[in-house]
Short mmCIF file of C-alpha atoms in Angstrom, two decimals:
data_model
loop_
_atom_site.label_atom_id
_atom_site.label_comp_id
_atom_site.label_asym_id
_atom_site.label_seq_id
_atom_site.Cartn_x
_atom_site.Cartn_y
_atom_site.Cartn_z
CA UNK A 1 0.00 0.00 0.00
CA UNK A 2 1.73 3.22 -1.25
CA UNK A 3 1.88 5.71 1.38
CA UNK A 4 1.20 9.44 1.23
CA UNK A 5 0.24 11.96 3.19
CA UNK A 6 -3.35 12.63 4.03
CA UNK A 7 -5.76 14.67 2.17
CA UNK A 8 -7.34 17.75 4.27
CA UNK A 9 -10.15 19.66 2.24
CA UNK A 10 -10.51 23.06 4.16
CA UNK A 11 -13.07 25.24 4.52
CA UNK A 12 -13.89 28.21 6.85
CA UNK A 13 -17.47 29.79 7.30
CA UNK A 14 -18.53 32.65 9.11
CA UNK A 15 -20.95 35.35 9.46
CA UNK A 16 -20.30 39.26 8.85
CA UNK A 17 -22.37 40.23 11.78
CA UNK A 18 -19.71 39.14 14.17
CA UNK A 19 -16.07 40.86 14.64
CA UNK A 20 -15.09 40.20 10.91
CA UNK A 21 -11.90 41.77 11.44
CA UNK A 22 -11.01 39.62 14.24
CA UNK A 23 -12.76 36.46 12.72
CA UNK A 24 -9.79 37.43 10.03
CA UNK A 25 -6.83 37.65 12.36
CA UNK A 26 -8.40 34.48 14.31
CA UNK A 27 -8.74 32.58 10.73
CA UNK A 28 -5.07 33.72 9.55
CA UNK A 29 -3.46 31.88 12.87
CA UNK A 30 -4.94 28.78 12.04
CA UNK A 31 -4.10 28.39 8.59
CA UNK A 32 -0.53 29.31 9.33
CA UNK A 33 -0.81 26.66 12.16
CA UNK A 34 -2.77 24.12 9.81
CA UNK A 35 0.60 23.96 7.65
CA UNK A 36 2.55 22.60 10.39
CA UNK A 37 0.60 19.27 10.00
CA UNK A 38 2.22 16.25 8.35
CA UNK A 39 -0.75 16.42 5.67
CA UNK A 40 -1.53 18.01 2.10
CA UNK A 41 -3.69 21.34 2.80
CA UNK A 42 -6.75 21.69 -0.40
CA UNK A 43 -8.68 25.00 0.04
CA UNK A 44 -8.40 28.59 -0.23
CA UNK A 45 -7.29 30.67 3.18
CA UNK A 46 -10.61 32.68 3.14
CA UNK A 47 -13.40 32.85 5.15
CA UNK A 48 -16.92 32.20 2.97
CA UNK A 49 -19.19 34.70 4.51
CA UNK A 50 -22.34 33.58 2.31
CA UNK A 51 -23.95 30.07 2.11
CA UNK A 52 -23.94 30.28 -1.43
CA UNK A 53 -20.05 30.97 -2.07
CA UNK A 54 -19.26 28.22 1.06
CA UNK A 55 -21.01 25.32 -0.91
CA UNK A 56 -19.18 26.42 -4.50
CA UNK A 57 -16.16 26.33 -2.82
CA UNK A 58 -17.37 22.31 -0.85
CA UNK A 59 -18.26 21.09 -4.34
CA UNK A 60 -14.50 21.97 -5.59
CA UNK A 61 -12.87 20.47 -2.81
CA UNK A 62 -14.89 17.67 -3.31
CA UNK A 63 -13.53 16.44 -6.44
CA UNK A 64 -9.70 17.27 -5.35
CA UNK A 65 -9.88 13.41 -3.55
CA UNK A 66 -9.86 14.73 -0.12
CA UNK A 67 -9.60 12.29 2.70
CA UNK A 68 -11.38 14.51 5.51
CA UNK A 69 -13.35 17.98 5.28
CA UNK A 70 -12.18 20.32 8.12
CA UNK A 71 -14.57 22.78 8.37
CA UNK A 72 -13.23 25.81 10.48
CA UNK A 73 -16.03 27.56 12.27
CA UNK A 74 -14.49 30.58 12.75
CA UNK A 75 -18.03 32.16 14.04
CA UNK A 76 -21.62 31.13 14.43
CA UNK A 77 -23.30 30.39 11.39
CA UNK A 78 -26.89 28.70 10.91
CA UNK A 79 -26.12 24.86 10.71
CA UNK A 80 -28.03 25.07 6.67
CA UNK A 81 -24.31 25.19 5.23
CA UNK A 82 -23.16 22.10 7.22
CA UNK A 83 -26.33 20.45 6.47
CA UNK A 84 -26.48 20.33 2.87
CA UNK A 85 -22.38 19.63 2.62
CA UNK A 86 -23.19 16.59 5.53
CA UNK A 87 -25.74 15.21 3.11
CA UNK A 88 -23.41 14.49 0.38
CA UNK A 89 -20.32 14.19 1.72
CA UNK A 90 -18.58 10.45 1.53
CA UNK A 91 -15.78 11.80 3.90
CA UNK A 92 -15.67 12.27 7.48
CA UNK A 93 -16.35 15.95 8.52
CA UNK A 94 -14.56 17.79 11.14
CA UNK A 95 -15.60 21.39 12.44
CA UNK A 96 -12.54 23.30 14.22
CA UNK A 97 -13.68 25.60 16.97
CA UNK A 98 -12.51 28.34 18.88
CA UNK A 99 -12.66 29.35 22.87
CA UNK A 100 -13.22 33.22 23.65
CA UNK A 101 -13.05 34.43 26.87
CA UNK A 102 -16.15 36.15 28.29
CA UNK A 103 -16.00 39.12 29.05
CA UNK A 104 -20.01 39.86 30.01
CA UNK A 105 -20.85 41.81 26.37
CA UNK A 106 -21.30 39.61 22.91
CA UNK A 107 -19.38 36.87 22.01
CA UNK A 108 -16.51 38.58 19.18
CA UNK A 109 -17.09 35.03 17.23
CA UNK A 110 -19.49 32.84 19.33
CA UNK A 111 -17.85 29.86 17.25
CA UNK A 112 -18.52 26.96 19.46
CA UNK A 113 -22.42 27.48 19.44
CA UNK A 114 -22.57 27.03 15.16
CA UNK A 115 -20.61 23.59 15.34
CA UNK A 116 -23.30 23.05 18.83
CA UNK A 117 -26.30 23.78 16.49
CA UNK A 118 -24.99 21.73 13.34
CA UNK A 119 -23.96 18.88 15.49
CA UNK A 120 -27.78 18.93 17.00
CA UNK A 121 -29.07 19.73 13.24
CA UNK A 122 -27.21 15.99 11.79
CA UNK A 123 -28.09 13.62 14.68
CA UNK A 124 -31.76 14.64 14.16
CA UNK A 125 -30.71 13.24 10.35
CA UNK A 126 -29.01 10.40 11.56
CA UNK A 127 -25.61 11.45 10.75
CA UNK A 128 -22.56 13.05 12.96
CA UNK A 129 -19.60 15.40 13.30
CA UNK A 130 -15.89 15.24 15.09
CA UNK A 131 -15.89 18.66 17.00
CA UNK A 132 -12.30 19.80 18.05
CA UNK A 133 -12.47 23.08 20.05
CA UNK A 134 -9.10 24.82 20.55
CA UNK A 135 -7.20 28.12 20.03
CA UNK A 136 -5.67 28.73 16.74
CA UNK A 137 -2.28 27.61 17.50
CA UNK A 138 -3.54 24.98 19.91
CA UNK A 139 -0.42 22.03 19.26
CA UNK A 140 -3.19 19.25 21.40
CA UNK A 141 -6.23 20.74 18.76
CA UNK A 142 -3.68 20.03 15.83
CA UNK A 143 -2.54 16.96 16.84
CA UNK A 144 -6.48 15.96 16.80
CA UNK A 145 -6.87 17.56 13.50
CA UNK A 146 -3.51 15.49 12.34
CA UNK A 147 -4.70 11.94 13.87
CA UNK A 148 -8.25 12.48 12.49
CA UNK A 149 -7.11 12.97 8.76
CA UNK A 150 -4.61 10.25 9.15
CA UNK A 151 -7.35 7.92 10.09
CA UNK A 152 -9.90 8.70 7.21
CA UNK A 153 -6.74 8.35 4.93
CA UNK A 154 -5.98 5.02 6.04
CA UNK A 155 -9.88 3.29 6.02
CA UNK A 156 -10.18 5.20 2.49
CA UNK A 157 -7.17 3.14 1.59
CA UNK A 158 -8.43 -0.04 3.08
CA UNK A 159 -11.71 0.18 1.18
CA UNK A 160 -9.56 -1.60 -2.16
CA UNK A 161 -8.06 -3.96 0.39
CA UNK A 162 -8.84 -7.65 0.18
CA UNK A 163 -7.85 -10.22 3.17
CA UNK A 164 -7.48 -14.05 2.69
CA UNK A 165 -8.68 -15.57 6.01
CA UNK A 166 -7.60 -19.25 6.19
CA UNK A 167 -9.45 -21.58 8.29
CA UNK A 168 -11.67 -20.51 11.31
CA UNK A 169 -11.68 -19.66 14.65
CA UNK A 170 -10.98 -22.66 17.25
CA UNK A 171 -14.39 -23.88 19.12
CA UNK A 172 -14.96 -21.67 22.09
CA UNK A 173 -12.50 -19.03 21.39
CA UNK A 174 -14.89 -16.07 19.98
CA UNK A 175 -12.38 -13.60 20.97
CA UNK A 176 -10.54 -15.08 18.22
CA UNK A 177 -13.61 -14.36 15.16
CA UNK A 178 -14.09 -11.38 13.52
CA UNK A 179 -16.71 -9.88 11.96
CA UNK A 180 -17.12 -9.76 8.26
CA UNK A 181 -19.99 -7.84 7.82
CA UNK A 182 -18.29 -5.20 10.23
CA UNK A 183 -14.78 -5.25 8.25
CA UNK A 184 -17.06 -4.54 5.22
CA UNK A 185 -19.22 -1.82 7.11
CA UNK A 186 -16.92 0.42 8.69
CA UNK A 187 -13.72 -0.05 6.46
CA UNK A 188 -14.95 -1.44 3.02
CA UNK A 189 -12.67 -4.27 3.40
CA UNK A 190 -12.98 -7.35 1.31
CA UNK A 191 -12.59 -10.94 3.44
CA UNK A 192 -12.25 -14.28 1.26
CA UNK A 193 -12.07 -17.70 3.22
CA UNK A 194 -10.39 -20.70 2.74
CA UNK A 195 -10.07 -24.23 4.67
CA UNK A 196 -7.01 -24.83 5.94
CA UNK A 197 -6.80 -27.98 4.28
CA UNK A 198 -7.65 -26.08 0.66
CA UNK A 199 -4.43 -23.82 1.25
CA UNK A 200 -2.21 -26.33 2.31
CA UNK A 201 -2.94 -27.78 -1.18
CA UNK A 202 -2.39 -25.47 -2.82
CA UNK A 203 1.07 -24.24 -1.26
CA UNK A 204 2.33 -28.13 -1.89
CA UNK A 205 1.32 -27.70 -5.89
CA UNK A 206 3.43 -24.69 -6.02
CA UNK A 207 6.98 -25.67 -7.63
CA UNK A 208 10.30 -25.86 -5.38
CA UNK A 209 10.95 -22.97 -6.71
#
């Protein structure tokens, strides 16, 4: 299996009646720290402001063979975006959030509460979201980011995978089984079986050679 690095589509979403200028400072300290990852960066380093432009810009990065979307809530916006990308998306979908300290007037961003609402908005459709909430240059929200995108790259790699499985468990050791229909579920992974007696066979008509 050829290795490479992993795929990140990303895509940032706000709303202009929050602090735009400091959604902008906020948003420029993340993709500087998002290039520090061990992983292949597909986006543009702009924040999409309308619903319109933010799902032009998901249905390019969906054709660039992206093994995660990250998309960086960098304020509160309506979970409709989210929605409609969730609903067609064959990736797994990440929204990057960011604390604020309180300070008794409005929230400057009030990031946290979109990815709150969107997260609320899918599991009433039966589908989900990875939520990682840390400052821009957060190294532990990073290494989350990192780890998640590895992961997606690896089962999308698995999916063309096919494993021989010779013989069966022994009687009364279940730990020992797997799960076929589970392999095939979660990771798209191919099992074939074959008696032990079937491979042995075989391996004895191969030549010396």
């Amino acid at each position: 299996m050829k290795q490479r690095k992993p795929r990140i589509g990303v895509l940032a979403v706000g709303r202009s009646t929050f602090d735009v200028e400091f959604a902008q400072s906020v948003f420029e300290q993340a993709w500087q720290a998002l290039q520090r990852l061990d992983a292949a960066l597909v986006g543009e380093p702009r924040i999409h402001y309308e619903a319109d432009a933010a799902l032009a810009a998901f249905a390019t990065l969906q054709s660039a063979d992206i093994d995660l979307l990250l998309v960086v809530q960098v304020t509160f916006t309506d979970a409709a975006v989210v929605t409609a990308i969730a609903e067609t998306l064959d990736v797994p979908l990440v929204l990057w959030t960011f604390p604020e300290a309180r300070t008794g007037g409005r929230l400057r961003l009030n990031s946290f509460c979109g990815a709150n609402l969107a997260s609320h908005t899918l599991s009433r459709r039966g589908a989900a979201l990875e939520n990682v909430h840390g400052a821009p240059d957060s190294a532990a929200a990073l290494r989350e980011i990192e780890a998640a995108a590895t992961a997606a790259m690896i089962v999308r790699q698995l999916k063309v995978t096919r494993i021989l499985v010779v013989g069966d468990h022994p009687t009364g050791f279940d730990a020992c089984n797997y799960r076929a229909d589970e392999l095939s579920r979660r990771f798209g992974v191919e099992t074939v079986t074959t008696p032990v007696s079937q491979f042995l066979d075989a391996v004895k008509a191969l030549p010396d050679a």
